[in-house]
Every structure is written in C-alpha cells, then in structure tokens.
mmCIF file of C-alpha atoms and ligand atoms in Angstrom:
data_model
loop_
_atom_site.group_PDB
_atom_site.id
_atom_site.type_symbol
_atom_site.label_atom_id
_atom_site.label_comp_id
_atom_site.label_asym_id
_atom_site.label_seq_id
_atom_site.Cartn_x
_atom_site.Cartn_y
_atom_site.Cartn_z
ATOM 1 C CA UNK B 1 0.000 0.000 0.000
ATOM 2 C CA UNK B 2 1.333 3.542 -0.593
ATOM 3 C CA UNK B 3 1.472 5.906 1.925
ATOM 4 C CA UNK B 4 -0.909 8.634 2.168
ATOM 5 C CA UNK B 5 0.679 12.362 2.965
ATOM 6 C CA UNK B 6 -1.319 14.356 5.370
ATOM 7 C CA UNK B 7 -4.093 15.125 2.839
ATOM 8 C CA UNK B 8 -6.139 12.916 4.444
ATOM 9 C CA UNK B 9 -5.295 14.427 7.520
ATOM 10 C CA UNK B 10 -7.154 17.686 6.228
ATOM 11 C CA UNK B 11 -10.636 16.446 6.884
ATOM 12 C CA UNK B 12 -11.283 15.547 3.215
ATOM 13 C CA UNK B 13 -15.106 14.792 1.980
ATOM 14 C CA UNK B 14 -14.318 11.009 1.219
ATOM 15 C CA UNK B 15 -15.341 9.284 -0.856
ATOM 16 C CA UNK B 16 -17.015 12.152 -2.701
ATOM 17 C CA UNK B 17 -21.025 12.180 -3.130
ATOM 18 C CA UNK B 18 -22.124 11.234 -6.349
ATOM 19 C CA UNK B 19 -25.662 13.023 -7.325
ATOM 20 C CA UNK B 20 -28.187 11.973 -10.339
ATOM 21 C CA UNK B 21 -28.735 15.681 -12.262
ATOM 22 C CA UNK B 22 -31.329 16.258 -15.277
ATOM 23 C CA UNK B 23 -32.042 19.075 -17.060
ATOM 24 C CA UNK B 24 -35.434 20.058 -17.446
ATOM 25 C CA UNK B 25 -34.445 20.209 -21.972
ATOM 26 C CA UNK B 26 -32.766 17.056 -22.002
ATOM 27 C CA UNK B 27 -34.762 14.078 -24.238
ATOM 28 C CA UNK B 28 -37.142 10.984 -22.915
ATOM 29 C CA UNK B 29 -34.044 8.930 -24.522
ATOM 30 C CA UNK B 30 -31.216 10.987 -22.387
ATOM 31 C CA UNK B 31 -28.447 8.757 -20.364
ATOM 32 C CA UNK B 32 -28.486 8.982 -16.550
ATOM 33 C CA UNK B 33 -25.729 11.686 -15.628
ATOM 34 C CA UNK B 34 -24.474 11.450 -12.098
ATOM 35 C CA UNK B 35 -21.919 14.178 -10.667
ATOM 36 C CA UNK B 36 -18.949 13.032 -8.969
ATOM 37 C CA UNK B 37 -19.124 16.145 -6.772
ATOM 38 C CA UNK B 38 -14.959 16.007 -6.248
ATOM 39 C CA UNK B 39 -15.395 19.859 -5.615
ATOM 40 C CA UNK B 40 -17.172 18.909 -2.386
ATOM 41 C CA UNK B 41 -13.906 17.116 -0.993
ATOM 42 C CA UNK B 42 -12.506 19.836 0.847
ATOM 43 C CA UNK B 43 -13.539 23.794 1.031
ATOM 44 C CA UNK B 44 -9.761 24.837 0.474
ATOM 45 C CA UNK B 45 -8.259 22.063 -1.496
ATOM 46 C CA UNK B 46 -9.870 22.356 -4.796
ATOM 47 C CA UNK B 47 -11.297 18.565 -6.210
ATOM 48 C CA UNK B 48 -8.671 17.123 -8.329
ATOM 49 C CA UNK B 49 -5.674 18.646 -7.140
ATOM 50 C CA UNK B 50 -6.643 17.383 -3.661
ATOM 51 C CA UNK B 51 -6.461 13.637 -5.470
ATOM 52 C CA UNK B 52 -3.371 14.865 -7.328
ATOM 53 C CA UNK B 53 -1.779 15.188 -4.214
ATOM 54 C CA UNK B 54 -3.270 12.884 -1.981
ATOM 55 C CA UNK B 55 -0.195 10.039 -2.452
ATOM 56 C CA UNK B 56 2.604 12.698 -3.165
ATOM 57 C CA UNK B 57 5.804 11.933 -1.287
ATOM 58 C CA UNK B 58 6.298 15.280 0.644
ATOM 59 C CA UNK B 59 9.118 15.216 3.013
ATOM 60 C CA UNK B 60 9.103 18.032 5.814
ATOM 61 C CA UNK B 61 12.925 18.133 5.761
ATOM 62 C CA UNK B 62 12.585 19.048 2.108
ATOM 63 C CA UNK B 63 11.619 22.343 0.608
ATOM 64 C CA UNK B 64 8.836 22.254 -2.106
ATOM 65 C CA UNK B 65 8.975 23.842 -4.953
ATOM 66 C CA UNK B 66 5.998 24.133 -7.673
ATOM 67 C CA UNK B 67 5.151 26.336 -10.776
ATOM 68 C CA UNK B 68 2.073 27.561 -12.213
ATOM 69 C CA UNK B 69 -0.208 30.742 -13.478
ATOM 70 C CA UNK B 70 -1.560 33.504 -10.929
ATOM 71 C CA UNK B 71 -4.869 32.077 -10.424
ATOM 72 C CA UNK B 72 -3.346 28.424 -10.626
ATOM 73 C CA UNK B 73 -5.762 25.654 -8.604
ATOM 74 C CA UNK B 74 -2.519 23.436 -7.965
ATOM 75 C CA UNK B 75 -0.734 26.143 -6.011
ATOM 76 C CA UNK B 76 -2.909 27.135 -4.036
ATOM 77 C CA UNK B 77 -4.114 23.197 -2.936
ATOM 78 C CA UNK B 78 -0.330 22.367 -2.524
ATOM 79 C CA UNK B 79 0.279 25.964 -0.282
ATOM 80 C CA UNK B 80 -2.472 24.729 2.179
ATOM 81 C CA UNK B 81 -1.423 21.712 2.367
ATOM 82 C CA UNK B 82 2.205 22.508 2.744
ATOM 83 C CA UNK B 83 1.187 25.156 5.437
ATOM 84 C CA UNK B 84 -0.805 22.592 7.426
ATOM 85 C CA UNK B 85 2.451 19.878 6.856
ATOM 86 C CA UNK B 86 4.763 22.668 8.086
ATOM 87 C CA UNK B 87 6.627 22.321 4.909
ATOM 88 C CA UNK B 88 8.624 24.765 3.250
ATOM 89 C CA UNK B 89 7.121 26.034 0.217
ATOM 90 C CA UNK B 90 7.894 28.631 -2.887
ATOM 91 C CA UNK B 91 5.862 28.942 -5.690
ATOM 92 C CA UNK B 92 6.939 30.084 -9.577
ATOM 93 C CA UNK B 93 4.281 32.089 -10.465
ATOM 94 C CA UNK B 94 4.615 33.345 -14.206
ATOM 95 C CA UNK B 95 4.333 36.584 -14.743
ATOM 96 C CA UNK B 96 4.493 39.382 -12.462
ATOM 97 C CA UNK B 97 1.455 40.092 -10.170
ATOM 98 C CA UNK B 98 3.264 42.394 -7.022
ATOM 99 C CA UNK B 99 1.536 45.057 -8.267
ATOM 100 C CA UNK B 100 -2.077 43.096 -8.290
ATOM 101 C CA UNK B 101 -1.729 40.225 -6.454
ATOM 102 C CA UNK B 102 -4.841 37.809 -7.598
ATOM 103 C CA UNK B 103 -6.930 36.271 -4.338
ATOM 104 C CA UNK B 104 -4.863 33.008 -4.895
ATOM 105 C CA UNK B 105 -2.041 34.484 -4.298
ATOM 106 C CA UNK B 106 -3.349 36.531 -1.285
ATOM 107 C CA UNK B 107 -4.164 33.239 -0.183
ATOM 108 C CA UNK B 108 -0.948 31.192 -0.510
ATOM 109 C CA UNK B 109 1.076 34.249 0.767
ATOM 110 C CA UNK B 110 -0.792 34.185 4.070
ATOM 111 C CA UNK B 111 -0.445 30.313 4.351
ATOM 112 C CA UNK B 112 3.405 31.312 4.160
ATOM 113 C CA UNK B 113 4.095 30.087 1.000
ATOM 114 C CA UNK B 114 7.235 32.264 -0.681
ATOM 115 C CA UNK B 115 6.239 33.623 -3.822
ATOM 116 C CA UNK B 116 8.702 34.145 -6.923
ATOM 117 C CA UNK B 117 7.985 35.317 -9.931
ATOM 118 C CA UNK B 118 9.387 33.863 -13.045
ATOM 119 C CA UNK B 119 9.200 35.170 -16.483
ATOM 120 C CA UNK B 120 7.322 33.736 -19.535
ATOM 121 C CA UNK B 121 10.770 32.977 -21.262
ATOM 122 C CA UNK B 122 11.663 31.166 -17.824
ATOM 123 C CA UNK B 123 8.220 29.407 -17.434
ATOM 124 C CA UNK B 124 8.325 28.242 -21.249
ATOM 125 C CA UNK B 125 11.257 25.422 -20.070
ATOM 126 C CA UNK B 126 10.118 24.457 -17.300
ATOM 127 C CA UNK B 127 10.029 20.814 -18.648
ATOM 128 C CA UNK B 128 13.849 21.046 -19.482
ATOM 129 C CA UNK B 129 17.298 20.210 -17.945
ATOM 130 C CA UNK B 130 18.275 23.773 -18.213
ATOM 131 C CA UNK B 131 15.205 24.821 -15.949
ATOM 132 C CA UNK B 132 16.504 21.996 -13.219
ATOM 133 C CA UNK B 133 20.260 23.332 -13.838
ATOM 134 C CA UNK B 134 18.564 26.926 -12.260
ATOM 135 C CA UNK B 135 16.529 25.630 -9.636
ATOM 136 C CA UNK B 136 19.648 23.862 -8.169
ATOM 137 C CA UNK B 137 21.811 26.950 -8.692
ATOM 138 C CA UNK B 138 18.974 28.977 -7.114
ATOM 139 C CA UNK B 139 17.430 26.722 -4.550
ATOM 140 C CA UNK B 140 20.412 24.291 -4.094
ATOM 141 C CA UNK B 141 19.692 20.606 -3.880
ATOM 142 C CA UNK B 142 17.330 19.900 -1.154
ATOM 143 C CA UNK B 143 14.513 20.409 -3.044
ATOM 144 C CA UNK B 144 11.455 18.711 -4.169
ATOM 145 C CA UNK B 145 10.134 20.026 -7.316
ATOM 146 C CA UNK B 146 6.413 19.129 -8.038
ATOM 147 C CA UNK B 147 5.583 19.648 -11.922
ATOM 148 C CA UNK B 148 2.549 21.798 -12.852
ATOM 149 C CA UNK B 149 -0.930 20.789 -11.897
ATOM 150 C CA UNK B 150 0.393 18.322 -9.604
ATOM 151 C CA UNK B 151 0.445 16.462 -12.510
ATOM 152 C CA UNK B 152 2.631 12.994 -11.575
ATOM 153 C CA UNK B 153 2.240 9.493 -11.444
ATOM 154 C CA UNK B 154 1.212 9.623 -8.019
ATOM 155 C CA UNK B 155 -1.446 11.985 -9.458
ATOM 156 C CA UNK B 156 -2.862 8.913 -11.497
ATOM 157 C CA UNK B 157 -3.326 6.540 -8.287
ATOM 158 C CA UNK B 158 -4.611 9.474 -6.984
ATOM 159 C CA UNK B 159 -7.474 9.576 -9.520
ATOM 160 C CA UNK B 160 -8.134 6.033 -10.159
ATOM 161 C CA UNK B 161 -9.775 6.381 -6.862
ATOM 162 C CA UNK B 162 -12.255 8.349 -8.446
ATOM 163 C CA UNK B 163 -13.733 4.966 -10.775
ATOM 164 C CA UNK B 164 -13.013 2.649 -6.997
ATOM 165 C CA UNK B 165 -15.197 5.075 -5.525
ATOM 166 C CA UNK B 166 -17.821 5.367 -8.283
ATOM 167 C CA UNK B 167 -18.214 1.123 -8.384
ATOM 168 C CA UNK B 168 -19.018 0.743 -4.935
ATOM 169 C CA UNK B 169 -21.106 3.683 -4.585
ATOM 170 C CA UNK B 170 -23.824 2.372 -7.264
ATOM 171 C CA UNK B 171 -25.267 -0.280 -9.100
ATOM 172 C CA UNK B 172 -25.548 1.219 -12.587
ATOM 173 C CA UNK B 173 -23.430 0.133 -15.039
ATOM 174 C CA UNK B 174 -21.347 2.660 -15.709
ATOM 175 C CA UNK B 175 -20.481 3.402 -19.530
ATOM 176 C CA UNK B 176 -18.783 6.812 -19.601
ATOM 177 C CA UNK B 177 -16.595 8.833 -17.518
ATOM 178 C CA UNK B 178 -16.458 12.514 -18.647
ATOM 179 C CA UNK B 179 -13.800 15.001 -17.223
ATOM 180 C CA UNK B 180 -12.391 18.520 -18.260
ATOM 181 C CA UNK B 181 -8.525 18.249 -19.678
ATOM 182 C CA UNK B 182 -6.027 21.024 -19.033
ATOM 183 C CA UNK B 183 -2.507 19.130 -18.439
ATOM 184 C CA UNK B 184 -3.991 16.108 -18.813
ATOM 185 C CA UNK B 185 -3.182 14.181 -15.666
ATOM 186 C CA UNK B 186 -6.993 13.899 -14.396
ATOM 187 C CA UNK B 187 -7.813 12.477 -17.853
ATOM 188 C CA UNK B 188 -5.100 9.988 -17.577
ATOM 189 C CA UNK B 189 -5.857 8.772 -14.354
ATOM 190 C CA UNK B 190 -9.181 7.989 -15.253
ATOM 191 C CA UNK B 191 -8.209 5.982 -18.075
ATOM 192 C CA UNK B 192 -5.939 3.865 -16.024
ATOM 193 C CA UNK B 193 -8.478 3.595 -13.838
ATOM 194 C CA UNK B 194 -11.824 2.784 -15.822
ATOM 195 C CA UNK B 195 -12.350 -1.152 -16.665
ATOM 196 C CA UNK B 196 -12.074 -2.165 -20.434
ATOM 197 C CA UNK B 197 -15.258 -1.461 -21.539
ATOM 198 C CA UNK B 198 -15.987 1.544 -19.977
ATOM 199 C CA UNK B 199 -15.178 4.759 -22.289
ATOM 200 C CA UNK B 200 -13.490 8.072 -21.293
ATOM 201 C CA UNK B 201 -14.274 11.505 -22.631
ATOM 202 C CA UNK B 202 -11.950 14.546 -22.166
ATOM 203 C CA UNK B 203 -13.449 18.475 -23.010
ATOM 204 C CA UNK B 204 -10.341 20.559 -23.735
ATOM 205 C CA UNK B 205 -10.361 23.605 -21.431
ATOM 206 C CA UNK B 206 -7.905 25.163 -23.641
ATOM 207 C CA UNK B 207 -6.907 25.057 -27.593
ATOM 208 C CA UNK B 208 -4.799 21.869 -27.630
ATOM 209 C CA UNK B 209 -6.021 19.992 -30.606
ATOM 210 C CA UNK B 210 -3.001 16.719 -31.026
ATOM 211 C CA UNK B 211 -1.238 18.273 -28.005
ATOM 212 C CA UNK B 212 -3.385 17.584 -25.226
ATOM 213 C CA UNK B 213 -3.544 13.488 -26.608
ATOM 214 C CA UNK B 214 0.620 13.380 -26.287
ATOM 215 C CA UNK B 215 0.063 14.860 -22.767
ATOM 216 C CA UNK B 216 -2.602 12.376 -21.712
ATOM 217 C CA UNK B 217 -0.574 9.544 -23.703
ATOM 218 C CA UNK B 218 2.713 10.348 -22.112
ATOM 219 C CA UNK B 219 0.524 9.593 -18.001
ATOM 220 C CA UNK B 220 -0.136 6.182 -20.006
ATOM 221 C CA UNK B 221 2.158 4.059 -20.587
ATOM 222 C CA UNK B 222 -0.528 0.899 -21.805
ATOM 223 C CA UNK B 223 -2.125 1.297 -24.947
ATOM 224 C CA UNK B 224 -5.291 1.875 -23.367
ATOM 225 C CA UNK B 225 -8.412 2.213 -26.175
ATOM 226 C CA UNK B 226 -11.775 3.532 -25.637
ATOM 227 C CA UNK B 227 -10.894 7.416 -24.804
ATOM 228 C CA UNK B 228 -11.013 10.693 -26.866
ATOM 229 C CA UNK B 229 -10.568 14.338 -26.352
ATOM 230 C CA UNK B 230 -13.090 16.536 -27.656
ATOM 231 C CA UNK B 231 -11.732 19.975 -28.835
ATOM 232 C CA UNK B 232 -15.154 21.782 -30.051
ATOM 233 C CA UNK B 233 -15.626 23.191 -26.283
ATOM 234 C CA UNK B 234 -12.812 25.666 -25.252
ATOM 235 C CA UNK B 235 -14.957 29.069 -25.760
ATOM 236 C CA UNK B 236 -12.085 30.743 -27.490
ATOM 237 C CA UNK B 237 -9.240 29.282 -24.947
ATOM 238 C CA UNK B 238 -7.975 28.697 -21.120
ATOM 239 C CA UNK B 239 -9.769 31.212 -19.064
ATOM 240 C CA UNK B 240 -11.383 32.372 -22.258
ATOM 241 C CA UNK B 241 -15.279 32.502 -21.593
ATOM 242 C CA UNK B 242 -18.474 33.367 -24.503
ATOM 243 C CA UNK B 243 -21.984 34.750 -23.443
ATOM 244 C CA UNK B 244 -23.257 31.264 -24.022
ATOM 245 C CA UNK B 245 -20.829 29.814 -21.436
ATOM 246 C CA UNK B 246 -22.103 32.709 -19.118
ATOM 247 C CA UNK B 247 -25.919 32.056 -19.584
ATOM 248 C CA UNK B 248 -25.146 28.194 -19.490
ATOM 249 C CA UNK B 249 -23.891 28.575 -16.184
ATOM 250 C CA UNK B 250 -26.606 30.672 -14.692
ATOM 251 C CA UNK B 251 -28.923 28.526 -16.212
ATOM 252 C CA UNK B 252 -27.379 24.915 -15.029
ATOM 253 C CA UNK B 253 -26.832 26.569 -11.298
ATOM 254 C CA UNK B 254 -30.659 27.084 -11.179
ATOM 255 C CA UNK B 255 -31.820 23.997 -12.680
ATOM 256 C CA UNK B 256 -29.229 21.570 -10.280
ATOM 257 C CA UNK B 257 -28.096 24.052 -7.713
ATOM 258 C CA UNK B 258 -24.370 22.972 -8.298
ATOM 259 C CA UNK B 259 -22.027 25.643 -8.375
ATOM 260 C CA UNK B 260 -19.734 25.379 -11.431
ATOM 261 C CA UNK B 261 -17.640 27.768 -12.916
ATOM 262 C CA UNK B 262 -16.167 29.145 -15.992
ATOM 263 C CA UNK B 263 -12.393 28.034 -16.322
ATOM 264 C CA UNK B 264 -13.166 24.348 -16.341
ATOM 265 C CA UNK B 265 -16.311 22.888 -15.025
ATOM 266 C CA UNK B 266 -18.790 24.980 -16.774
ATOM 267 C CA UNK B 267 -16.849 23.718 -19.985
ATOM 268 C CA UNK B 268 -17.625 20.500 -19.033
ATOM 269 C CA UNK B 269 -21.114 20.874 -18.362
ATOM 270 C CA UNK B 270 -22.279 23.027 -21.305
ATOM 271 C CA UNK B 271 -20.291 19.778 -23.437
ATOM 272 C CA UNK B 272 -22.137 17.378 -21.610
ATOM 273 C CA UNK B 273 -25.285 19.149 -22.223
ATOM 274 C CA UNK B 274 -24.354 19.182 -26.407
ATOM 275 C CA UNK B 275 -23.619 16.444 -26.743
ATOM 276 C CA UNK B 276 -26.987 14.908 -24.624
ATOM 277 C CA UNK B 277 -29.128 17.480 -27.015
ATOM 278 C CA UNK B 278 -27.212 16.011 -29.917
ATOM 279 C CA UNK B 279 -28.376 12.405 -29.290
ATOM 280 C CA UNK B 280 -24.070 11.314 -28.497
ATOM 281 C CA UNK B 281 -25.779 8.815 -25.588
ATOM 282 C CA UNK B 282 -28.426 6.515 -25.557
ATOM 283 C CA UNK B 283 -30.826 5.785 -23.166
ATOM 284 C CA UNK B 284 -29.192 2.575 -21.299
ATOM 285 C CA UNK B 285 -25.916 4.470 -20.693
ATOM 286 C CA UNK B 286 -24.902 6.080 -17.142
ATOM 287 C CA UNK B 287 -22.229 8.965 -17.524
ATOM 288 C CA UNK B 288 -20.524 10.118 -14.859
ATOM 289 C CA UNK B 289 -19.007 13.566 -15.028
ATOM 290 C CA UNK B 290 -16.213 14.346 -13.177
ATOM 291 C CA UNK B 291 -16.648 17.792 -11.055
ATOM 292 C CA UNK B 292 -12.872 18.907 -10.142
ATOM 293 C CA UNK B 293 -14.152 22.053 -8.424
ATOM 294 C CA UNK B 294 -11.693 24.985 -8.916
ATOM 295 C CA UNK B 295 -14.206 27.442 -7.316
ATOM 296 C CA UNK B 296 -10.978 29.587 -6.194
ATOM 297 C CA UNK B 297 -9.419 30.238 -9.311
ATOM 298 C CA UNK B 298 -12.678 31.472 -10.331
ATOM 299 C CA UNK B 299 -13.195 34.806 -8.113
ATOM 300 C CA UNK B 300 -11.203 37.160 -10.530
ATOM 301 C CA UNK B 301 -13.582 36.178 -13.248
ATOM 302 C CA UNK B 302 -15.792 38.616 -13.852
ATOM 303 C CA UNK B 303 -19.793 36.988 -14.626
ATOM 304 C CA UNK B 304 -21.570 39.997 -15.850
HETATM 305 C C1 PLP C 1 -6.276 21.657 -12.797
HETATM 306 C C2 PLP C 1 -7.739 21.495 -13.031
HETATM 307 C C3 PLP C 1 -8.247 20.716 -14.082
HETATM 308 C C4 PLP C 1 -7.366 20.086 -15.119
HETATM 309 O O1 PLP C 1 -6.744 18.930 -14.672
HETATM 310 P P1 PLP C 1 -5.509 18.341 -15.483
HETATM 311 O O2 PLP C 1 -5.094 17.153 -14.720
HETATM 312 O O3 PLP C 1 -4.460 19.406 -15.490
HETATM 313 O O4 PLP C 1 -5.968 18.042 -16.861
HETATM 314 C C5 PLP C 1 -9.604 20.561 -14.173
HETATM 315 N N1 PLP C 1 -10.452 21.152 -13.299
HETATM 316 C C6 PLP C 1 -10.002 21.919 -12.299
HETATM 317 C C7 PLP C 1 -10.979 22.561 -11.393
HETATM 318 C C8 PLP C 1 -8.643 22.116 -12.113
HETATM 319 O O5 PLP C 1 -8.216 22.897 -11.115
#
C-alpha cells in the first residue's frame, strides 16, 4: 500500500457524493448523468488537485517547490497543504502580479508560501534540464520540485480512486466517464483507472487539438483504447469565456443548484449538455461527469 501524505489528515469529503442531475431540456431517450461532486472534498483544497496530491511523497525536511499561473488551482491546494504539513514552500508564479496580487495568491502568501515570480521565457522550459540546472543553482539541492498541476504518477493513483469510488457507490453500469482536460493528468488517471469497456471523454479547457492526446498519452504508458478528447468546447481558450458559457452557467446553477464555474467545469457541463441534445448517448448508458471544483481560481472572473 502507498502511503498517504497528510491530505487525508485535512478532513477531506471522502469518498465524494455522487448526485443523479437532469435538465429540465434534455430528451425521454437521455443517459443517466451522475456528478462526482470532487469539488465537495474539501472547502480549500480544490477537487482534483486534492487527489493529485493525496499520495505525493512530501518530506518536511525538504523544501517544495511548484510552478504555475496567478490564479493556478494546484498552487494554491499544494500551499495549504504545505502550510498545514509545516513544509517549506515557494511557488513560480509566471508573470508578475506584485503590483495586483490575484486572491490566490493573497491566499498562498498568508499560508506562508514564498512567492517568486518567473518570467514567460523562464516558465516556457520548465520541462527542461536547463530549468533543473537553475533551480539547483537557485534553490540548491534539497529540493522537491512538483511539476505543474500536480500532474505525476502519483497523481494517477490518486485519480483512479475516483472509478473505486464510483463502483461501490452504485449499481448502474457505468459506460462513460467525462472530465475537463487542461494538463492532462486527471484524464489519464481515469483511463488507467476505468475497466475495459468503460469509455473516457476529455473536453479541452484550452486550444490543444493533437497536443493535449501526447500529454494524456505520455501519463499512459498501456495502450489503453476507448478514450477521446473533444476539442469543439474551449470558448475561445484557457480562461477564455463566450456569453453562451455565461448564460449556461446561470442557467445549469438554477436547474441543479451545483455551483460550477467558468475556467473548467462549466466547460464540461455546457459539453455534456451538447452532446446529450445532440443524441451522443443513448438511453441505457450512465455517464458520470467528473466535477474537479476549482471554485478559487474562479473569483477574478468577472460573470456579468
Ligand atoms: C487543474 C484542473 C483541471 C485540469 O486537470 P488536469 O489534470 O491538469 O488536466 C480541471 N479542473 C479543475 C478545477 C482544475 O483545477
């Protein structure tokens, strides 16, 4: 058994609820969509970063070091946690926000998390030796660096708990898991973690048509079948959002009373919806959609 870091110590919503939703539009021959309400697992630690991190290795000797944008979901899970671990923390942040810090980086700053930020040139090779070469030069060698979005294998085992969970908490056969993809690591893990016949569906958060696959396939190393990204859902980009996104969600909130919101979720809803409304399902299927939460990276946006 792996070891669990103090994520579970946090007082984590376990295993998550999973609601039946229906819209009042949807068709007599619609599939039964239950919510995996992941955003419900913790108030702070937003849904799937919170299962990201749950079987990270964090050592309180070591200081942790992560990278990601100004309103960035992982950060600000990985700050709580490393303030309630004790755990020395710094986060890249690209671009430069002292002069308008956003309310996730209020947030980390108060959890005592040591901000630095890093330029786009610096952020773009982040993936590279170079990038290491600096944080070692910088930081010296007793570091743990944790890649953006949380996004490692322990992520996946992390995420596979997510179709565990599902099985034992009801009897429908379930034939489709549907998630939002950004880095693809949530995607991934649900692949790994689905049974043969069940299928996998990924909404792209962000235009990534080809790239987002090599992301997901590089999680993977099986040649798992039965998953696809679709790429018609982005509204112009990450954090990009389109009047019909913005009545979607008002609409969805007061037909369900589940709070979603623009960056990722409501992506994945207004999809879901499509593709219901375009006959994609059939009656006899159960699709379960995936709600990562990310209400935090959300307060900057602007709804009206
Ligand atoms: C980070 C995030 C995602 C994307 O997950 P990936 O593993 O990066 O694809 C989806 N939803 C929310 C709320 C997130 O914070």
């Amino acid at each position: 058994m792996i070891k669990q870091n103090s994520c579970s110590a946090l007082g984590a919503l376990i295993p998550s609820p999973l609601e039946r939703i229906k819209l009042s539009h949807w068709p007599s021959d619609a599939p039964t969509v239950l919510i995996k309400r992941d955003d419900l697992i913790h108030p702070i630690v937003s849904g799937n970063k919170w299962r990201k991190l749950q079987y990270l290795p964090l050592s309180p000797t070591k200081h942790a070091i992560s990278i990601g944008g100004g309103h960035s979901n992982h950060l600000h899970a990985l700050a709580y946690l490393c303030h309630e671990s004790r755990i020395k923390m710094t986060a890249l942040v690209r671009g430069d926000y002292s002069m308008l810090p956003t309310p996730m980086l209020k947030d980390i700053q108060q959890w005592g998390c040591n901000i630095q930020f890093i330029s786009k040139k610096r952020y773009a090779i982040r993936e590279t030796a170079e990038f290491k070469a600096w944080l070692n030069e910088y930081f010296g060698s007793n570091i743990h660096f944790i890649p953006e979005g949380g996004s490692t294998q322990y992520a996946l085992k992390g995420m596979n708990n997510v179709c565990l969970e599902v099985a034992q908490q009801t009897t429908r056969k379930i034939t489709h898991f549907v998630s939002p993809v950004a880095s693809g690591a949530t995607l991934a893990g649900l692949i790994s973690g689905k049974s043969d016949e069940q299928s996998v569906i990924g909404v792209a958060v962000l235009k990534g048509q080809h790239y987002l696959e090599q992301q997901v396939q590089r999680f993977i190393h099986e040649n798992t079948s039965n998953w696809f990204i679709d790429h018609t859902f982005h509204h112009g980009g990450y954090a990009k959002t389109s009047e019909k996104l913005r009545q979607f969600i008002d609409f969805f909130q007061d037909e369900t009373h589940v709070p979603i919101e623009p960056v990722y979720s409501a992506k994945l809803f207004y999809a879901l919806d499509q593709m219901i409304v375009n006959k994609k399902f059939g009656l006899q299927d159960t699709v379960v959609a995936l709600h990562t939460g990310g209400l935090q990276g959300a307060r900057h946006v602007k709804m009206n």
